[in-house]
PDB file of C-alpha atoms in Angstrom:
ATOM      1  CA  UNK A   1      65.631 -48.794  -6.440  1.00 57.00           C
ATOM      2  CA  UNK A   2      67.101 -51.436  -8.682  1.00 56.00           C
ATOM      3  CA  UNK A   3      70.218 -51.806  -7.478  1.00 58.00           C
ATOM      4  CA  UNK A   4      68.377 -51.970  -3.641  1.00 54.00           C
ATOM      5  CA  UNK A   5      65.930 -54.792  -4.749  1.00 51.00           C
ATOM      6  CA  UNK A   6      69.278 -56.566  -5.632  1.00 55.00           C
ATOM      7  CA  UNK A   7      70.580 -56.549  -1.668  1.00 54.00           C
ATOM      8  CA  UNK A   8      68.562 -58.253  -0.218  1.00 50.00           C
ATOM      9  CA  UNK A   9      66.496 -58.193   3.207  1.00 49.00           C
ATOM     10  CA  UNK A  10      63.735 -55.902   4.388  1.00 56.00           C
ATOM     11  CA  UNK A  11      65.251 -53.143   2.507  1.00 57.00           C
ATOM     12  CA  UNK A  12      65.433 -54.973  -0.471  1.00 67.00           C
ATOM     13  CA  UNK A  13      61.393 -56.017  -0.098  1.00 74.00           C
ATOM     14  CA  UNK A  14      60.636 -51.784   0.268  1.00 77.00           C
ATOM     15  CA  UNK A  15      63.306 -51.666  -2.646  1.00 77.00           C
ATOM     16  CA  UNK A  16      61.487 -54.020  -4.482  1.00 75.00           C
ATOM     17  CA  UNK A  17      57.943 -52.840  -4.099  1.00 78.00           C
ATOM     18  CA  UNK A  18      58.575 -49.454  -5.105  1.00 80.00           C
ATOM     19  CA  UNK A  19      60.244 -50.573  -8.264  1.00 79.00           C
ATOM     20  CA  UNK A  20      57.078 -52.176  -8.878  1.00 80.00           C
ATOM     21  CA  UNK A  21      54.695 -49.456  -8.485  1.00 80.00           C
ATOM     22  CA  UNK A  22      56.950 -46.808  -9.970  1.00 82.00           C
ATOM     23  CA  UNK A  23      57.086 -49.500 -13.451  1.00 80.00           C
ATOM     24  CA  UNK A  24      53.168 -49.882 -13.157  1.00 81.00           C
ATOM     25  CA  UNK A  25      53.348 -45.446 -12.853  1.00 82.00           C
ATOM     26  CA  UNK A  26      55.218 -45.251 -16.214  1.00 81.00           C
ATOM     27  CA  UNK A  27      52.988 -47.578 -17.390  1.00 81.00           C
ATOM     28  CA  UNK A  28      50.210 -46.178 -16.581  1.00 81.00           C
ATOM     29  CA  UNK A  29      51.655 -42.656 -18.130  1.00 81.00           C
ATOM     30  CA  UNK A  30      52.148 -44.429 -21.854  1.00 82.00           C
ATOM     31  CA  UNK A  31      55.745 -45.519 -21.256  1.00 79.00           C
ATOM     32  CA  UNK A  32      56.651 -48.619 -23.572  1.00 81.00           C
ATOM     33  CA  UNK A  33      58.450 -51.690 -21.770  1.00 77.00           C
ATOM     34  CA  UNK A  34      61.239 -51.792 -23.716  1.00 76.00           C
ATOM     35  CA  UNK A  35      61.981 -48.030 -22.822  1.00 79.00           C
ATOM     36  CA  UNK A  36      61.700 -48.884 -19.500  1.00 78.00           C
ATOM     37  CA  UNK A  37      63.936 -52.055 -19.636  1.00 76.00           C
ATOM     38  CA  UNK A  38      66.850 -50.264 -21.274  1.00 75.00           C
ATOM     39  CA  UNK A  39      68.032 -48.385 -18.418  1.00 75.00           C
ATOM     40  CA  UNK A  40      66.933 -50.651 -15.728  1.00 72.00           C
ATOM     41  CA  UNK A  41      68.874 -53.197 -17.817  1.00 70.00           C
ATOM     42  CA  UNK A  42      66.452 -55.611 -17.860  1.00 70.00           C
ATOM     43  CA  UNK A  43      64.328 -57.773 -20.170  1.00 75.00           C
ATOM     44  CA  UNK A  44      61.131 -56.725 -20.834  1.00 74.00           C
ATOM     45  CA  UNK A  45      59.390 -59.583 -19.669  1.00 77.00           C
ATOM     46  CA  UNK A  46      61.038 -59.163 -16.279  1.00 78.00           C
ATOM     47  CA  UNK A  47      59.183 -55.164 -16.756  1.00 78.00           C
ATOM     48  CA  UNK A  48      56.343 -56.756 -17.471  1.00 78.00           C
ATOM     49  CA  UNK A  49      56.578 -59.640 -14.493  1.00 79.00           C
ATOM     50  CA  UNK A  50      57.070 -56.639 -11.777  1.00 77.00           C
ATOM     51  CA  UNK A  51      54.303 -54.584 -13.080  1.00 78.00           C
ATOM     52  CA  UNK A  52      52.112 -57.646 -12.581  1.00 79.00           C
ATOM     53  CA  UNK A  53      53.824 -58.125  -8.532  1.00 78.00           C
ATOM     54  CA  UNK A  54      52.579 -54.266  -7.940  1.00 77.00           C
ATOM     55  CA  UNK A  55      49.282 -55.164  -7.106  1.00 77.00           C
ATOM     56  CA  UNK A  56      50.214 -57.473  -4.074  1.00 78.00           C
ATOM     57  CA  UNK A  57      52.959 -54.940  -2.847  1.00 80.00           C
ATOM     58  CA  UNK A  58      52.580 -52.488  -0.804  1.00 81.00           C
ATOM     59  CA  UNK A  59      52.460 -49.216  -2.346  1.00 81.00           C
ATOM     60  CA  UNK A  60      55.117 -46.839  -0.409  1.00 80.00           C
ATOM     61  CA  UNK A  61      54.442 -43.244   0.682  1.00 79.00           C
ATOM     62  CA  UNK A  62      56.750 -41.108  -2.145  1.00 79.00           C
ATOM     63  CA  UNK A  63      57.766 -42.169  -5.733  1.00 78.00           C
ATOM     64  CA  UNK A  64      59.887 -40.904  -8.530  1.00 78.00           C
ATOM     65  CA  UNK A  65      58.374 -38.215 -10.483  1.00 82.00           C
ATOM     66  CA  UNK A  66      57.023 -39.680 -13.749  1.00 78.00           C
ATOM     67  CA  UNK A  67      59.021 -37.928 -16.321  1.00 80.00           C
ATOM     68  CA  UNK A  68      56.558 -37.073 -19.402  1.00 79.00           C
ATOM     69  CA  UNK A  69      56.698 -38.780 -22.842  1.00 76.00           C
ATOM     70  CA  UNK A  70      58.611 -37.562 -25.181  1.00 74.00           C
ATOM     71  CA  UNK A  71      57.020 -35.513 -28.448  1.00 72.00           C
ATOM     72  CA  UNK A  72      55.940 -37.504 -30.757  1.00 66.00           C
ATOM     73  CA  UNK A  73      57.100 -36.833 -34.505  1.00 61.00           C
ATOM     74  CA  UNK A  74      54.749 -34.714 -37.028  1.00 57.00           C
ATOM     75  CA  UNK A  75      52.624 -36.107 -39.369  1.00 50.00           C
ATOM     76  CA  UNK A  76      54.806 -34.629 -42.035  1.00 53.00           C
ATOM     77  CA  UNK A  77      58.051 -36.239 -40.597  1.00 47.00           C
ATOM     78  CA  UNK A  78      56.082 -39.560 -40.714  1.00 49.00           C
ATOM     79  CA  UNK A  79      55.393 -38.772 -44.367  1.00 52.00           C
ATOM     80  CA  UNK A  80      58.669 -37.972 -45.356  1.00 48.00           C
ATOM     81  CA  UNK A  81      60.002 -41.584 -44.226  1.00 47.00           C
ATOM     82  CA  UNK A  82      57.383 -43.082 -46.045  1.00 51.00           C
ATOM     83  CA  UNK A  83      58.432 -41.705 -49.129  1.00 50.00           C
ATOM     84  CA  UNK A  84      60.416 -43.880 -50.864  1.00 49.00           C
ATOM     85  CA  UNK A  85      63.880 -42.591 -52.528  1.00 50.00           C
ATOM     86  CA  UNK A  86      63.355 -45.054 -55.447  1.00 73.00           C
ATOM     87  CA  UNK A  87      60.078 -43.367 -56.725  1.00 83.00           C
ATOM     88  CA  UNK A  88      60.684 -39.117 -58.066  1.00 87.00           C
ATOM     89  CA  UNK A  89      57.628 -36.985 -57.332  1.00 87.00           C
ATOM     90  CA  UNK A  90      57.063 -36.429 -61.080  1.00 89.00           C
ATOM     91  CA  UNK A  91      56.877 -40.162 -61.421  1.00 89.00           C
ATOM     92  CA  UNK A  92      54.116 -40.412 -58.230  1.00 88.00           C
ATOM     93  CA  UNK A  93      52.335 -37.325 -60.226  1.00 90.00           C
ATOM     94  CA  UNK A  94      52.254 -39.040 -63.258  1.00 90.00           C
ATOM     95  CA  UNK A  95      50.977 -42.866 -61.209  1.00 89.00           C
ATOM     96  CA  UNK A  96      47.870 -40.461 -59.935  1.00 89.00           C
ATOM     97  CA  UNK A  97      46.970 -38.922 -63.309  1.00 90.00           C
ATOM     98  CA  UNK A  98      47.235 -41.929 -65.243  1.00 90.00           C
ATOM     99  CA  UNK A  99      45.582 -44.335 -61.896  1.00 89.00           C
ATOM    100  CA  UNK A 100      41.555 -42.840 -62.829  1.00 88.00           C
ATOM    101  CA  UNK A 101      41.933 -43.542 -66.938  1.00 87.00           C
ATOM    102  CA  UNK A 102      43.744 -46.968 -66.619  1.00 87.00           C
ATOM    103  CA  UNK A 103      40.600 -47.973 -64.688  1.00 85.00           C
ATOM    104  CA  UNK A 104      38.185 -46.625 -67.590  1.00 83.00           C
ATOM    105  CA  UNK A 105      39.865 -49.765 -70.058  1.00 80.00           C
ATOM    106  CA  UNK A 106      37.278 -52.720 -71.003  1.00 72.00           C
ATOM    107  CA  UNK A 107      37.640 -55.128 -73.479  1.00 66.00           C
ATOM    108  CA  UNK A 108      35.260 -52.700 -75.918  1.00 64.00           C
ATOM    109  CA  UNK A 109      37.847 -50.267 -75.585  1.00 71.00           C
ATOM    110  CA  UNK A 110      39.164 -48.927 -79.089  1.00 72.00           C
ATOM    111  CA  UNK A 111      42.695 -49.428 -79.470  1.00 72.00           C
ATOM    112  CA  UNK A 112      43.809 -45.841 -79.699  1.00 78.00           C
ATOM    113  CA  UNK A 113      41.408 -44.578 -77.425  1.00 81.00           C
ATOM    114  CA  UNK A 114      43.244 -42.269 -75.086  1.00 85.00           C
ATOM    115  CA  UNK A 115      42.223 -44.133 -72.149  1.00 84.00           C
ATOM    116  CA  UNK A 116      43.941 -47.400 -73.531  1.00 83.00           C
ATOM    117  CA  UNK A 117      46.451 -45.789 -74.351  1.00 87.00           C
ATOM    118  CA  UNK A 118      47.085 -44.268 -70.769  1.00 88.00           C
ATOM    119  CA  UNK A 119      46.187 -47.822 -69.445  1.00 87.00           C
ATOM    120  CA  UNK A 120      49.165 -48.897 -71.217  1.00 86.00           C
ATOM    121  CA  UNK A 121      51.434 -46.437 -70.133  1.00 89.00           C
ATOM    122  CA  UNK A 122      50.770 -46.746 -66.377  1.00 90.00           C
ATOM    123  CA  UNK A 123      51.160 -50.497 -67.016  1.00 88.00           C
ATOM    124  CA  UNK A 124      54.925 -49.927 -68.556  1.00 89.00           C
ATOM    125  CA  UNK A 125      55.309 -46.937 -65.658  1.00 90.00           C
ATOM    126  CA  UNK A 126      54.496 -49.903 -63.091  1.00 90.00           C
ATOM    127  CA  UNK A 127      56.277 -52.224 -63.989  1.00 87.00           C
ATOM    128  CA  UNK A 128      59.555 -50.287 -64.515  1.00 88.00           C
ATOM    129  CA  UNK A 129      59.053 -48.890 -60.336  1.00 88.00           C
ATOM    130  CA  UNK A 130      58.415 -52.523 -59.780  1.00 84.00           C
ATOM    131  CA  UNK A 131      61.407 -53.864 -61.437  1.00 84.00           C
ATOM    132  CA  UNK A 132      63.435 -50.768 -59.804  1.00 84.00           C
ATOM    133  CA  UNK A 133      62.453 -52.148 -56.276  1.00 84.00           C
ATOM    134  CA  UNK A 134      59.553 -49.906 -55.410  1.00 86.00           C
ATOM    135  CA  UNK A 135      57.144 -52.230 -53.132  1.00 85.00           C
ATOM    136  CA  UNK A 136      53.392 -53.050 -54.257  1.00 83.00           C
ATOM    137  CA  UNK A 137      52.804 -51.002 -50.575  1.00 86.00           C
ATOM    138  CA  UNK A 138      54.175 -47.837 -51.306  1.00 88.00           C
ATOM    139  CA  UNK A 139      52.544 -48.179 -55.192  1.00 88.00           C
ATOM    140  CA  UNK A 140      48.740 -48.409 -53.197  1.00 88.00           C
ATOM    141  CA  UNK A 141      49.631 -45.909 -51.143  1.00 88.00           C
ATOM    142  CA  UNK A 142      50.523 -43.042 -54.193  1.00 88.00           C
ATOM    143  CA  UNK A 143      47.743 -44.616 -56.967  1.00 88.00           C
ATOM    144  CA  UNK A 144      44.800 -46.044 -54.064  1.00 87.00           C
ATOM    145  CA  UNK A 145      44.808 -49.449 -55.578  1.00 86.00           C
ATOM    146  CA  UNK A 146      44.827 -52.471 -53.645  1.00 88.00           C
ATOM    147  CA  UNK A 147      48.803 -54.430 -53.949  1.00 87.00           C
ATOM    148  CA  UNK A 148      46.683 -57.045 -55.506  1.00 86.00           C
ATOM    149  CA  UNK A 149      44.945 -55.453 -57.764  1.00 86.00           C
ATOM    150  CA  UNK A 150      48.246 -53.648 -59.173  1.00 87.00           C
ATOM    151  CA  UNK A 151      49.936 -57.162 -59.085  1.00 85.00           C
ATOM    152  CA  UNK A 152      47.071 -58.461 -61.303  1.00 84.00           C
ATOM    153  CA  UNK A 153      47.619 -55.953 -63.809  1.00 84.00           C
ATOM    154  CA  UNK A 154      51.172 -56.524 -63.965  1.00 83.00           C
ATOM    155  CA  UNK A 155      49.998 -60.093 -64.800  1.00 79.00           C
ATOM    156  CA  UNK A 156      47.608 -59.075 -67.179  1.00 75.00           C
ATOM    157  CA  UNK A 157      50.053 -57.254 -69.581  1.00 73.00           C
ATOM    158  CA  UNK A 158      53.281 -60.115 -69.430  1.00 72.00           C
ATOM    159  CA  UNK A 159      55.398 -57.922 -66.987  1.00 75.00           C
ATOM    160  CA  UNK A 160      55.158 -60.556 -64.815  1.00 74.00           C
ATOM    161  CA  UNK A 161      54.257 -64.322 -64.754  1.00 66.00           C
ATOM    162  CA  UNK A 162      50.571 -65.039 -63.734  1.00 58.00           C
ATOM    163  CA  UNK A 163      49.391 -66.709 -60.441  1.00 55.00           C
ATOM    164  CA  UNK A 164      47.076 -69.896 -60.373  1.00 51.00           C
ATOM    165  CA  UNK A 165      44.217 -66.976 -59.122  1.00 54.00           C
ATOM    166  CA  UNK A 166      44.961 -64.679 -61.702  1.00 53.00           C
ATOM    167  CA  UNK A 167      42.593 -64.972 -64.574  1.00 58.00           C
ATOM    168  CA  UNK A 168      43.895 -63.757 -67.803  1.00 54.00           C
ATOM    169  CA  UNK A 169      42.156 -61.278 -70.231  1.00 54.00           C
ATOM    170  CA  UNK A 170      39.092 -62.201 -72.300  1.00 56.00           C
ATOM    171  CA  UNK A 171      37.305 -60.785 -75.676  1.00 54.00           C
ATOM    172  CA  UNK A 172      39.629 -57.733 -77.043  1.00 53.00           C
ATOM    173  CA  UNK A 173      41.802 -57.211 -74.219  1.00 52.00           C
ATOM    174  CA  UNK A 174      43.008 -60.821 -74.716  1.00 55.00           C
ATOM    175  CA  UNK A 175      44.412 -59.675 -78.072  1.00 54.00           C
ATOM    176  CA  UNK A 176      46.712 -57.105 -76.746  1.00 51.00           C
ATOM    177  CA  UNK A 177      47.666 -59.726 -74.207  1.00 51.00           C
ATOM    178  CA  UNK A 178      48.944 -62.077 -76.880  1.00 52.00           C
ATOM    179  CA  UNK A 179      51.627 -59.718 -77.161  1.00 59.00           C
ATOM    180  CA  UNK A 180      53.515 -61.504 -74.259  1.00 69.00           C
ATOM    181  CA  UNK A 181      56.916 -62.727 -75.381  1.00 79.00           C
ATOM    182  CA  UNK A 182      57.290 -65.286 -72.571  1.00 80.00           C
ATOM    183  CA  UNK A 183      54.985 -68.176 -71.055  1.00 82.00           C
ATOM    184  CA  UNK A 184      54.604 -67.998 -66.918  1.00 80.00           C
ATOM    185  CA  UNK A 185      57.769 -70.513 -66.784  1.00 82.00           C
ATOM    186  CA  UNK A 186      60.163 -68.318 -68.784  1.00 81.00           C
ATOM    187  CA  UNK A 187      60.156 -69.770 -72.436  1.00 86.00           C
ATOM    188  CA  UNK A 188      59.750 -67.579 -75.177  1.00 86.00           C
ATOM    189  CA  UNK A 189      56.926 -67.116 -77.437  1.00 85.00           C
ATOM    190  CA  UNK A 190      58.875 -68.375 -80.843  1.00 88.00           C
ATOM    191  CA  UNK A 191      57.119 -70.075 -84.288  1.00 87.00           C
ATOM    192  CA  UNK A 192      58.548 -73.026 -83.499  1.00 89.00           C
ATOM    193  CA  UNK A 193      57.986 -73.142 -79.334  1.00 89.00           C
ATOM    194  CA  UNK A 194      53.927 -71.824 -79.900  1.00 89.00           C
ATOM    195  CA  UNK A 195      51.218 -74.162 -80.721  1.00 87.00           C
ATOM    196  CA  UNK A 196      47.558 -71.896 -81.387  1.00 86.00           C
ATOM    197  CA  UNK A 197      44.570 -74.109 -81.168  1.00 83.00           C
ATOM    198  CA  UNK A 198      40.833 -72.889 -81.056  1.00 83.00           C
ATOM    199  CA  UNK A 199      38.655 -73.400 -78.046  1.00 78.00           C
ATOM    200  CA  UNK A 200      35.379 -74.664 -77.978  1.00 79.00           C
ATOM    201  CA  UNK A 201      33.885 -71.500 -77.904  1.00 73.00           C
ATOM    202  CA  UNK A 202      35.234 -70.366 -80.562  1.00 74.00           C
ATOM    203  CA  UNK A 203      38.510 -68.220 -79.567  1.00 72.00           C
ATOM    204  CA  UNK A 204      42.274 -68.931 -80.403  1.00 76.00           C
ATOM    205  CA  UNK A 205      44.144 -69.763 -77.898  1.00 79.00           C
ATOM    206  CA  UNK A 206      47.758 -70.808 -77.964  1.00 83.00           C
ATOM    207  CA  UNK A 207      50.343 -72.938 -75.394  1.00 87.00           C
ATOM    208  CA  UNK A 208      54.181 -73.560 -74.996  1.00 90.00           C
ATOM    209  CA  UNK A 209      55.337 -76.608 -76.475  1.00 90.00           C
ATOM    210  CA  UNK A 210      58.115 -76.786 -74.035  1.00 90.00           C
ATOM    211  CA  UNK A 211      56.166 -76.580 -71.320  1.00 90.00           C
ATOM    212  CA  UNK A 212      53.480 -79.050 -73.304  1.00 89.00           C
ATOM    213  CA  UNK A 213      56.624 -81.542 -73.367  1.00 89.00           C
ATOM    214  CA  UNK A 214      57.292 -80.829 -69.496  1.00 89.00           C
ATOM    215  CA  UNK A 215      53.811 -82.283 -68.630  1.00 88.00           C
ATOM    216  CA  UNK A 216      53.935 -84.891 -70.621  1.00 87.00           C
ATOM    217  CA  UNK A 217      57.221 -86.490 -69.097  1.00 87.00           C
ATOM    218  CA  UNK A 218      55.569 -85.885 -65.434  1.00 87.00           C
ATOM    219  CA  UNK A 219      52.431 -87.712 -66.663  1.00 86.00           C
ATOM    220  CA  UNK A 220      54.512 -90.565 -67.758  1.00 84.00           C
ATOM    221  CA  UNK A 221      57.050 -90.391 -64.822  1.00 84.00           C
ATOM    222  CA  UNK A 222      53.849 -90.442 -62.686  1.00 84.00           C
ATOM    223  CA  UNK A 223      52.208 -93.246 -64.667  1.00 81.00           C
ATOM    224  CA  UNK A 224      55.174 -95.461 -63.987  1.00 81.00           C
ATOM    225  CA  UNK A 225      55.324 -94.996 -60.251  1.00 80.00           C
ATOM    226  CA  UNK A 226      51.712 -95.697 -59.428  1.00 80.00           C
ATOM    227  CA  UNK A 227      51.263 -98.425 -62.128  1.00 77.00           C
ATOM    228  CA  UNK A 228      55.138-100.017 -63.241  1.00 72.00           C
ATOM    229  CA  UNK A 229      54.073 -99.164 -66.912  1.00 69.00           C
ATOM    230  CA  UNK A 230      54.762 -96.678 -69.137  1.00 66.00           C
ATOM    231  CA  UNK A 231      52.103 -94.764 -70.832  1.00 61.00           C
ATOM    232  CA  UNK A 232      50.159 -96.296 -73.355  1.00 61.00           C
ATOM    233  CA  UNK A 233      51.178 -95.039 -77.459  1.00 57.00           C
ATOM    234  CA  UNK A 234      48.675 -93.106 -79.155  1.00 55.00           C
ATOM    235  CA  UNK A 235      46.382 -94.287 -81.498  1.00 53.00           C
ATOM    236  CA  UNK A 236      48.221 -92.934 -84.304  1.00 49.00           C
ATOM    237  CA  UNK A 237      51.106 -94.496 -83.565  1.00 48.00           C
ATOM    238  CA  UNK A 238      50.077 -98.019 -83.925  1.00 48.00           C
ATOM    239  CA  UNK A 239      50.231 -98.424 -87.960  1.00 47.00           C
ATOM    240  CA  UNK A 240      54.375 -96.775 -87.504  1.00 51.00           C
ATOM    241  CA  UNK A 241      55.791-100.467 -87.905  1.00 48.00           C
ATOM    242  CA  UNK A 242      53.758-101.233 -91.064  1.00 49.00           C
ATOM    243  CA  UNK A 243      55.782 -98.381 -92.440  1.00 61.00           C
ATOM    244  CA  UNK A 244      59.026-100.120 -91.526  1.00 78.00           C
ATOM    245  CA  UNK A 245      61.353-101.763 -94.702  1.00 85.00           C
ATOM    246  CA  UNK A 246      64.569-103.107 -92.288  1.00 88.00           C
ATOM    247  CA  UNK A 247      64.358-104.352 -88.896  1.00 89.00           C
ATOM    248  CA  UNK A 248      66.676-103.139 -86.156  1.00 87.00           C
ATOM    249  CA  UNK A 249      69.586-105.635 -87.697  1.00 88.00           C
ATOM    250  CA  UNK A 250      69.252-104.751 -91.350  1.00 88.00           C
ATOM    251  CA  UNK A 251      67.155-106.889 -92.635  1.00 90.00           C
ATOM    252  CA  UNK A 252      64.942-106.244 -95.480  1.00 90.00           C
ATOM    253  CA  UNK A 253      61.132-106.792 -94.428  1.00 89.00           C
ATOM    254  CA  UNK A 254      60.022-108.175 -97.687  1.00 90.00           C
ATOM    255  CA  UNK A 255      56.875-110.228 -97.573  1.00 88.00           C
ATOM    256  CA  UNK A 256      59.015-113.370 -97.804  1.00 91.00           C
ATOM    257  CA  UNK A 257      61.415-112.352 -94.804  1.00 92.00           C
ATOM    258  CA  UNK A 258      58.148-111.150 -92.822  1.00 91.00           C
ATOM    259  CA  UNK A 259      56.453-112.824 -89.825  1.00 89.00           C
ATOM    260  CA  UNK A 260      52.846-111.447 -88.925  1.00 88.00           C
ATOM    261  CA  UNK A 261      51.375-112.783 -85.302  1.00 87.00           C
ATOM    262  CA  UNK A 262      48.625-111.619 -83.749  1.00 88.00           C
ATOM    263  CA  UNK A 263      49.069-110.402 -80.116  1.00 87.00           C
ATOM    264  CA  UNK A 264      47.492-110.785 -77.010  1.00 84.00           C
ATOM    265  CA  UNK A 265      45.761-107.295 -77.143  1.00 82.00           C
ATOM    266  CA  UNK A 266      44.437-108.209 -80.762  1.00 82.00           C
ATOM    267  CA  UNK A 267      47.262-106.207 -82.777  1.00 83.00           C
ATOM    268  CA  UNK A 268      48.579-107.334 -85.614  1.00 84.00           C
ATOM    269  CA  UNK A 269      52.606-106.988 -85.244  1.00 87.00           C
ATOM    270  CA  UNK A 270      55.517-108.123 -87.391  1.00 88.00           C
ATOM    271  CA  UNK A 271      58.791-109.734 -86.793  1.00 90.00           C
ATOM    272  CA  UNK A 272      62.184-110.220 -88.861  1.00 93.00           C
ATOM    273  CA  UNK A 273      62.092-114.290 -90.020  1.00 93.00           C
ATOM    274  CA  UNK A 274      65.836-114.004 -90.319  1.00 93.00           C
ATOM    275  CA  UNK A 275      65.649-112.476 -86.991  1.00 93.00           C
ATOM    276  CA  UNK A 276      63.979-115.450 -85.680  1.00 91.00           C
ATOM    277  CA  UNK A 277      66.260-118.355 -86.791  1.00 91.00           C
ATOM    278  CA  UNK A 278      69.199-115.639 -85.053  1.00 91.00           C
ATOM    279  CA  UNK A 279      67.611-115.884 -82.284  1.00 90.00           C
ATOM    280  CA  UNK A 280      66.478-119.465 -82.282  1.00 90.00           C
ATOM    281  CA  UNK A 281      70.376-120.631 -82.992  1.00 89.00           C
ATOM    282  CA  UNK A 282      71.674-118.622 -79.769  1.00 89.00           C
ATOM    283  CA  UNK A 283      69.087-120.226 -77.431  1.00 88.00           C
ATOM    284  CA  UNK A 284      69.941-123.564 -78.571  1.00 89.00           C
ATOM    285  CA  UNK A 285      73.611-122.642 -78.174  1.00 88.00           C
ATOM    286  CA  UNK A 286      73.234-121.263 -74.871  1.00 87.00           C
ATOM    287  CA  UNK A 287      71.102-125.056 -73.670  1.00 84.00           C
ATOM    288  CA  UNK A 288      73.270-127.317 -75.272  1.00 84.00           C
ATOM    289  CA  UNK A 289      70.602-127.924 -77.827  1.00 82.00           C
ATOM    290  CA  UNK A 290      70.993-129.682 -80.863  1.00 74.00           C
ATOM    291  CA  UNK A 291      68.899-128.809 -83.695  1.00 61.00           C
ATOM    292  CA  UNK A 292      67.425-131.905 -86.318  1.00 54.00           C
ATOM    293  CA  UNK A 293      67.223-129.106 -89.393  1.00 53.00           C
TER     294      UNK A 293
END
């Protein structure tokens, strides 16, 4: 029939219409266009566009025989392709026994209650099938949590870093999340790269300095773009050149050699007098000035 739709003329019209009507027959059986289109050798859209012509062609006396569909695979075949070859069935047995007591956990929960501590091990048991390459999917599917809820968990104990959505532990559990080594951006947990602080209401909470630093320099990056300035010093900062004993050239800032002006903003500040006359003599040199001292 293809190849007669292809001639052209009135056979190629009867041709053509019972292509048509024999596509819209396997169709109608269950047939799926791109079976059809493979040995037609033809796109499926073009399947689909002479399916569509079959109700404005004539329909012809005798068709093809509508050959039937074939079997369909068992559910158990289906099963066994979903099952992943990265995940053992003594490791899916163990997901399901541990899955109901991880759930029990609350932040009341004793530290070596048996429920915590089978919370703990299905949170190591995750995260070792996640970092093996075992999808959040196929975990759902063998413990009946949600991929997001399993993700969340992960968060929860450090095994991964935390979304923006994901809130972190409170009360007790927050404790045994202070165990994370690493901030969400990768920099470890040392004395020197922690800072602890205490919350208003009352709990201790603690940040990465490096990541403290990191803000800061966008802040002032962003303070200069919108504004030409750079940030303003702290408070603290503002009684640093009272401390000072030699300015920048070596000069000793001794009360005699010391020039105090107020400025504009109403700080006092302090200037090198030797400093001065320096710079005095090289602007006079640089005008052709000469000085009457």
């Amino acid at each position: 029939m293809r190849e007669g739709a292809r001639r052209g003329g009135p056979a190629s019209a009867a041709s053509r219409a019972a292509l048509a009507h024999y596509i819209q027959a396997l169709a109608d059986a269950g047939w799926a266009k791109s079976a059809m289109a493979e040995p037609l050798g033809v796109t499926r859209q073009e399947v689909h566009r002479l399916s569509r012509q079959a109700e404005a062609l004539p329909r012809p006396a005798t068709l093809p025989a509508v050959p039937a569909l074939p079997a369909k695979p068992t559910t158990s075949a289906r099963t066994a392709r979903r099952e992943s070859p990265k995940i053992t069935a003594s490791e899916a047995k163990r997901l399901r026994e541990l899955a109901p007591l991880a759930t029990k956990v609350r932040g009341v929960t004793a530290e070596h209650d048996p429920a915590r501590t089978a919370s703990v091990e299905y949170s190591v048991l995750l995260a070792e099938l996640w970092k093996r390459g075992v999808s959040r999917q196929e975990l759902a599917r063998i413990t009946g949590q949600a991929p997001a809820t399993i993700r969340a968990r992960l968060a929860r104990h450090g095994h991964i870093n935390r979304g923006a959505s994901e809130r972190p532990y409170k009360g007790k559990q927050a404790e045994f999340a202070k165990r994370r080594e690493y901030c969400k951006f990768g920099h470890e947990f040392t004395p020197e790269n922690t800072y602890e602080y205490r919350r208003p209401d009352g709990r201790v909470a603690r940040t990465c300095r490096a990541c403290h630093a990191r803000r800061q320099r966008e802040h002032a990056h962003s303070v200069r773009a919108t504004t030409g300035r750079r940030t303003p010093r702290p408070a603290g900062r503002t009684a640093q050149p009272a401390r000072q004993t030699v300015c920048k050239r070596g000069h000793r800032m001794t009360p005699e050699n010391t020039y105090e002006y107020t400025q504009k903003s109403g700080k006092i500040a302090r200037t090198c007098r030797q400093c001065k006359v320096l710079r005095q003599r090289a602007y006079e040199q640089r005008h052709g000035i000469t000085s009457h001292h």
